[in-house]
Structures are given as C-alpha cells and as structure tokens.
Amino acid sequence: MEFRDLKKQYYTHKRDIDQAIESVLLNTDFIMGDAVKKLETALAEYVGKKHCITCGNGTDALQLALMTWEIGKGDAVFVPDFTFFSSGEVVSLCGATPVFVDISKDTFNIDPDDLESAIEKCISEGELKPRVIVAVDLFGQPADYDRIRRIADKYNLYVLEDGAQGFGGRIGDKAACSFGDIATTSFFPAKPLGCYGDGGAVFTDNDAWAELLRSLRVHGKGTDKYDNIRIGMNSRLDTIQAAVLNVKLKFLEEEIEACNRVAAQYTAGLKNIVETPVITEGMRSSWAQYTILLKSSEERELVMGKLKEAGIPSAVYYKKPMHKQAAFNNKCQGKNCLKTEEISQTCLSLPMHAYLEEDEVSNINCIIRKVLYDIQL
C-alpha cells in the first residue's frame, strides 16, 4: 500500500499526462514556456485571485512574498509552532525573527488567542516590530482567517497564507490561497496538487506586488533578464512541471471529493477510540494528510508497528516543534507552545489519497482498533 499513491494516479491519467509532457519535449520550451502561462491563468481563476506567479518551489514562494514586503532585520513574523520547517526558515533567511505561536488542538492550525497574546507581548517588549502573520493551512484545512484577519487589521500586519498543504480547501465558496494578502502554495509531488518535481506559486490581487514578484523570481529583472534592477533569485517553474499540473488541475476536484469519502470512512471507524480530525463548519479540507491523535508516544509506536507488519505505511508530522529545531537556537521567540509539544508526541498520519479502496480503509481501521483494544486489556 502507498501512503500517497502517485503511481495509481499516473496510470489512471497516463495518456493525458504523457501527451502533455511530450508536447513540451517537441516544442523544446523547457523554461517559462506556454504551459507555464496557461497554468498561471488557470490557477488564478481556480483560486479567485487576480495574479498567479509560479516559481521553483513552495519555500521560494514564501521567501518571495517576504521579499516583496521588504521584511528584514528587526521585524517579527508570527509562525505556527506546528508546521514544516520552511514556514519559519524563510523568515530567518530574510533576516527577520520568527515568533512561534501555539496551535488549536482540534484543527492543528494557528491558535488566534495565542497569536494575539504573542503580538501584544512583542509590542510590550519593544525589541521587534510585528510585521507579518504566517497562517498555515495544515493537513488540508484552511486556518481561521476570519479571526486572523481581524487580528491583522487591529495591529496593522500582513497576512501570508501558506497554502502548501491546503490547496483545494475552501471556506464557504472561497478557495484556499485566496485569504492572505499574499498566498503561496507548493506543488511538491505529495501535495493535493503535485507535479513530478519541485514547484510553487504565489497569489495576490495587488498589481504592484505581482510586478515585483515577477521580477524577483528571475534575478530581479527589469525590462528583460539582462536588465537587473534589484537583487532577486532564480526561481522559475519548469515547463514540463507546468504541463503536468495543467492535466492534474482538471481532476483535482474529483480527487478531493474521493479523499473526503476516505476521510469520512476513517472517522466513522475510529472516532470512538482515537481523536480524529475536526473540520470546522463551513470549511472543506483537501486532505493533504489524515491525522489522528493517540494517548502517548508509546501507543503511537505500537500502532505504527502493527500497521508496518501489515504492509501499511504511516508517518509522523511533526516530531519536533519548530522552536526546538537546532537551526533556530537564539534566533526565534515564542517557546511556550504546550499544545504543539503534546501533539508532536501523539499525532499519526494514515494513508490518504483518492485511490484508496473501502476494504483497505476498513483494514486499517480494524488494525488500529485491535491494537488499542489489546492495550486496554
């Protein structure tokens, strides 16, 4: 069994994907070719934003956003403590200071109450200037943007939506990657919309920011690539990856619907014996992961072991809170994130993709129930 079955996805759509790749090979427009322009238009329409600027990967997308806002030394950027390293890494790369904030236990996303407390603490200490909130749409569900936006407006902060895992999620009729002042996503292969290598995108309605982003991703270019008017980076999306994404975008909604059926089956079989994911009313998750909470790290190891014996993969996102990463020693603030520390010891992600069969999910549920029943005995 695959944790995220990209092989079955490929074989299901092999003809269309192969034709799209072959078209790029025949046209030999490997860098910033027609497929890239087509993809940017399609993604902007899907998300509901005026501009989509593709780039080399999701990490670059985040850094490009911070560079656009000229975030740097002396600035505080508020980041959830429970997320992938890049969400905070880019803050340090820009010379600013990440301030890590605890999460809500039910959604795994940034806790608005703890966020506001961290902002007020930063203001009262006076050492850093609050500038940006990085709101991560973790495991597929958008963050609480209603409250985040009110807090951002109150303290005059930018909202950077990290939609690397959330692409395809929704709040009402609005799509993920439409909630931040700037939003970003990743097309890493295992993401809800993934390519066959690295890729990323930035979304905004702001014309001036969009123009700056397009310059920054190509060495700070001006009128052409040999007219360099600012320091930028080399972060262009390969045309082959764009061609693959153009095909995959067409069946993304179908896959998200299937993932929601898989998630419902997991929840029905496990809700009385473990803590299952909570989807806030009015929201849709794109299910980048299906993550349960067990009672202890020892219980988690037993469940993982039994699943492995049955040939079933599982994963832990994330074993170490951001503030405990050695790279951030003496380079961050916000180290009292008790919910993050608890969840990092008890969370477990199960196989999740659109091609899981009902009997496969039933088998996973049965194994987990049996392990926990035997523990109780």
XYZ file of C-alpha atoms in Angstrom:
377
model
C 0.000 0.000 0.000
C 1.179 3.520 -0.814
C 0.943 6.401 1.646
C 0.092 8.744 -1.241
C -0.453 6.625 -4.369
C 1.109 8.668 -7.152
C 1.670 5.528 -9.215
C -2.030 4.725 -9.442
C -2.813 8.355 -10.128
C -0.348 8.333 -13.022
C -1.629 5.097 -14.553
C -5.209 6.355 -14.274
C -4.355 9.525 -16.231
C -1.308 8.244 -18.118
C -2.435 9.144 -21.632
C -3.155 12.807 -20.858
C -0.029 13.265 -18.741
C 2.236 11.620 -21.330
C 0.793 13.776 -24.114
C 1.322 16.946 -22.075
C 4.970 16.066 -21.364
C 5.590 15.045 -24.990
C 4.227 18.392 -26.170
C 6.870 20.217 -24.131
C 9.608 17.932 -25.455
C 8.530 18.533 -29.039
C 8.279 22.309 -28.565
C 11.550 22.448 -26.558
C 10.214 25.347 -24.468
C 11.562 23.937 -21.214
C 11.790 27.159 -19.181
C 8.806 29.532 -18.790
C 7.086 28.031 -21.828
C 3.468 28.296 -22.935
C 2.305 25.673 -20.408
C 3.513 27.926 -17.571
C 1.458 30.886 -18.788
C -1.568 28.635 -19.253
C -1.153 27.240 -15.746
C -0.860 30.670 -14.113
C -4.105 31.746 -15.752
C -5.906 28.543 -14.707
C -4.630 28.671 -11.122
C -5.588 32.330 -10.676
C -9.102 31.519 -11.889
C -9.373 28.443 -9.653
C -8.260 30.327 -6.549
C -10.124 33.531 -7.381
C -7.185 35.920 -7.338
C -6.072 38.404 -9.975
C -2.459 37.247 -10.209
C -0.677 33.886 -10.011
C 3.115 33.906 -10.233
C 4.646 30.428 -10.416
C 8.118 29.715 -9.053
C 10.595 26.943 -8.341
C 9.124 25.568 -5.097
C 6.920 26.358 -2.124
C 9.790 27.609 0.031
C 10.824 30.142 -2.600
C 7.178 31.227 -2.843
C 7.179 32.137 0.853
C 10.508 33.934 0.627
C 9.405 35.873 -2.454
C 6.373 37.118 -0.523
C 8.510 38.332 2.388
C 10.976 39.972 -0.017
C 8.086 41.777 -1.698
C 7.138 43.305 1.644
C 10.816 44.089 2.450
C 10.729 42.049 5.642
C 14.111 42.029 7.344
C 16.184 42.715 10.440
C 14.188 43.917 13.435
C 10.901 42.555 12.108
C 8.793 39.913 13.886
C 6.970 37.301 11.812
C 4.448 35.106 13.637
C 4.536 31.445 12.598
C 2.699 28.375 13.960
C 4.987 26.129 16.002
C 3.497 23.000 14.383
C 4.415 23.139 10.703
C 7.106 22.230 8.185
C 10.494 23.893 8.633
C 10.258 26.175 5.598
C 7.418 28.238 7.122
C 9.898 29.649 9.635
C 13.119 29.128 7.689
C 12.265 31.829 5.149
C 11.802 34.349 7.964
C 15.387 33.834 9.110
C 16.633 33.822 5.505
C 15.211 37.338 5.147
C 16.955 38.443 8.352
C 13.766 38.744 10.403
C 12.867 36.912 13.614
C 10.277 34.114 13.692
C 7.950 34.197 16.694
C 6.407 30.766 17.148
C 2.758 30.516 18.160
C 0.836 27.557 19.565
C -1.911 25.791 17.631
C -5.524 24.805 18.180
C -5.621 21.134 19.112
C -8.737 20.342 17.093
C -7.621 21.821 13.742
C -3.785 21.802 14.087
C -3.800 25.388 12.763
C -2.533 28.550 14.465
C -4.447 29.474 17.648
C -5.819 33.038 17.246
C -5.846 33.625 21.014
C -2.192 32.638 21.374
C -1.385 34.662 18.257
C -2.799 37.860 19.698
C -1.016 37.252 23.013
C 2.287 36.801 21.149
C 1.750 40.020 19.201
C 0.955 42.016 22.356
C 3.984 40.538 24.132
C 6.180 41.527 21.197
C 4.837 45.081 21.248
C 5.272 45.433 25.019
C 8.884 44.207 24.882
C 9.677 46.667 22.107
C 12.646 44.787 20.643
C 10.968 43.742 17.381
C 8.377 45.301 15.104
C 5.398 42.995 14.340
C 5.004 42.799 10.545
C 3.543 39.512 9.264
C 1.330 36.587 10.313
C 2.128 33.343 8.502
C -1.087 31.310 8.592
C -0.521 27.690 7.535
C -3.409 25.647 6.104
C -2.148 22.475 7.723
C -3.122 18.985 6.536
C -5.590 20.487 4.022
C -7.888 22.643 6.169
C -7.720 26.457 5.914
C -6.818 28.382 9.044
C -9.333 30.572 10.903
C -8.997 33.555 8.567
C -11.993 35.401 9.962
C -10.229 35.876 13.304
C -6.739 36.098 11.817
C -7.800 38.950 9.543
C -9.370 40.866 12.439
C -6.158 40.498 14.442
C -4.021 41.519 11.462
C -6.122 44.622 10.857
C -6.034 45.539 14.552
C -2.226 45.520 14.650
C -1.628 46.575 11.022
C 0.045 43.316 9.957
C 0.271 41.481 6.645
C -1.269 38.001 6.361
C 0.821 35.489 4.425
C -1.207 32.365 3.697
C 0.986 29.253 3.487
C -1.314 27.021 1.453
C 1.277 24.349 0.644
C -0.961 21.656 2.139
C -4.250 23.497 1.806
C -4.629 23.932 -1.953
C -8.120 22.779 -2.872
C -9.541 23.516 0.576
C -12.367 26.002 0.995
C -14.165 28.259 3.443
C -17.685 28.544 2.109
C -17.365 29.357 -1.573
C -13.860 30.845 -1.261
C -10.823 28.761 -2.141
C -7.658 28.295 -0.120
C -4.876 30.624 -1.285
C -7.383 33.476 -1.558
C -7.338 34.556 2.107
C -3.909 36.110 2.593
C -2.686 39.497 1.395
C -0.302 37.203 -0.435
C -0.825 33.436 -0.522
C 1.562 30.688 -1.553
C 1.405 27.004 -2.370
C 3.723 24.110 -3.156
C 3.496 21.572 -5.958
C 5.745 19.018 -4.241
C 4.593 15.620 -5.584
C 2.732 14.543 -2.430
C 0.714 17.761 -2.112
C -3.011 17.880 -3.063
C -1.943 19.340 -6.424
C 1.537 17.977 -7.063
C 3.892 17.898 -10.029
C 6.780 15.481 -10.761
C 9.483 17.532 -9.103
C 9.542 20.849 -7.285
C 7.225 23.754 -7.989
C 5.355 26.558 -6.269
C 3.130 29.578 -6.814
C 2.277 32.963 -5.294
C -1.179 34.581 -5.423
C -2.210 38.196 -4.927
C -4.685 40.838 -6.102
C -2.116 43.619 -5.736
C -0.778 44.732 -9.154
C 2.393 46.337 -7.800
C 3.284 43.288 -5.713
C 2.645 40.987 -8.677
C 5.010 43.014 -10.855
C 7.658 42.897 -8.138
C 7.215 39.145 -7.647
C 7.693 38.511 -11.373
C 10.928 40.496 -11.215
C 12.239 38.863 -8.052
C 11.763 35.300 -9.317
C 14.089 35.993 -12.281
C 17.156 37.612 -10.707
C 15.395 40.929 -10.091
C 14.957 41.574 -13.807
C 13.727 44.832 -15.295
C 12.777 45.085 -18.963
C 14.483 41.749 -19.692
C 16.650 39.148 -17.963
C 19.826 41.121 -18.692
C 18.427 44.280 -17.094
C 18.733 43.611 -13.364
C 17.229 46.357 -11.223
C 17.148 44.602 -7.835
C 18.549 41.549 -6.069
C 16.259 38.577 -6.675
C 16.587 34.823 -7.067
C 16.429 32.163 -9.754
C 13.053 30.524 -9.145
C 11.197 29.642 -12.345
C 8.761 26.769 -12.810
C 9.898 24.260 -15.432
C 7.521 23.932 -18.372
C 7.285 20.138 -18.004
C 6.076 20.545 -14.423
C 3.514 23.125 -15.554
C 2.294 20.742 -18.268
C 1.748 18.003 -15.677
C -0.066 20.415 -13.365
C -2.363 21.589 -16.169
C -3.564 17.999 -16.518
C -3.830 17.323 -12.795
C -5.782 20.513 -12.129
C -8.574 19.162 -14.335
C -9.240 16.211 -11.993
C -8.306 17.878 -8.687
C -11.924 18.374 -7.602
C -12.705 14.729 -8.329
C -9.747 13.629 -6.190
C -10.697 15.941 -3.306
C -14.226 14.513 -3.289
C -12.765 10.998 -3.155
C -10.418 11.992 -0.308
C -13.370 13.359 1.648
C -15.113 9.982 1.278
C -11.969 8.233 2.531
C -11.731 10.643 5.469
C -15.383 10.029 6.359
C -14.776 6.274 6.406
C -11.707 6.674 8.611
C -13.612 8.912 11.015
C -16.627 6.591 11.199
C -14.381 3.669 12.132
C -12.044 5.444 14.551
C -13.926 8.327 16.176
C -14.752 6.445 19.374
C -11.239 5.165 20.074
C -8.844 7.951 18.969
C -9.087 11.691 18.417
C -9.972 12.120 14.749
C -9.571 15.309 12.667
C -12.120 18.071 13.227
C -13.274 20.000 10.167
C -14.713 23.376 11.139
C -18.271 24.009 9.985
C -18.317 25.720 6.618
C -14.838 24.517 5.681
C -13.653 21.865 3.228
C -10.330 20.101 3.661
C -8.294 18.925 0.694
C -6.845 16.218 2.976
C -3.136 16.545 2.418
C -2.993 14.248 5.450
C -5.443 12.350 7.655
C -4.009 12.720 11.162
C -5.234 11.096 14.365
C -4.148 11.697 17.956
C -3.239 8.831 20.274
C -2.769 8.937 24.046
C 1.021 8.728 24.145
C 4.132 8.317 22.018
C 4.347 4.696 23.226
C 0.822 3.992 21.979
C 1.708 5.643 18.684
C 4.755 3.406 18.254
C 2.657 0.289 18.847
C 0.103 1.336 16.238
C 2.795 2.229 13.718
C 4.487 -1.116 14.308
C 1.339 -3.153 13.717
C 0.497 -1.176 10.588
C 4.031 -1.746 9.277
C 3.721 -5.506 9.901
C 0.636 -5.443 7.663
C 2.489 -3.543 4.922
C 0.692 -0.285 5.696
C 2.781 2.935 5.826
C 2.164 5.717 8.320
C 4.004 8.935 9.153
C 4.526 11.478 11.924
C 4.143 15.172 11.044
C 5.917 16.717 13.001
C 8.086 15.043 15.646
C 9.855 18.218 16.731
C 8.206 21.624 17.297
C 9.702 24.490 15.341
C 11.091 26.245 18.412
C 13.102 23.105 19.253
C 14.829 22.931 15.863
C 18.566 23.484 16.371
C 18.658 25.923 13.448
C 16.517 28.382 15.406
C 18.602 28.399 18.602
C 18.760 32.005 19.811
C 17.113 33.122 16.543
C 13.450 32.918 17.479
C 10.905 33.839 20.108
C 7.840 32.063 21.481
C 8.756 28.830 23.229
C 5.727 28.103 25.431
C 3.694 26.069 22.934
C 2.291 23.294 25.121
C -0.339 22.010 22.681
C 2.257 21.703 19.942
C 4.574 19.754 22.243
C 1.769 17.374 23.226
C 0.555 16.814 19.665
C 4.048 16.240 18.283
C 4.276 13.256 20.642
C 0.873 11.737 19.856
C -0.085 12.530 16.222
C -0.052 9.921 13.486
C -0.918 10.332 9.809
C -2.521 7.469 7.914
C -2.515 6.697 4.168
C -4.640 9.286 2.380
C -5.312 9.590 -1.340
C -8.148 9.389 -3.828
C -7.373 5.806 -4.864
C -7.761 4.048 -1.503
C -10.368 1.285 -1.640
C -13.041 0.888 1.033
C -11.693 -2.502 2.103
C -8.204 -1.014 2.519
C -9.507 1.721 4.817
C -11.590 -0.852 6.723
C -8.477 -2.979 7.238
C -6.500 -0.008 8.586
C -9.347 0.849 10.955
C -9.553 -2.751 12.160
C -5.820 -2.947 12.874
C -5.853 0.276 14.875
C -8.947 -0.746 16.842
C -7.413 -4.142 17.658
C -4.122 -2.634 18.839
C -5.897 -0.195 21.130
C -8.333 -2.851 22.371
C -5.401 -5.135 23.275
C -3.718 -2.249 25.133
C -6.861 -1.709 27.198
C -6.860 -5.367 28.160
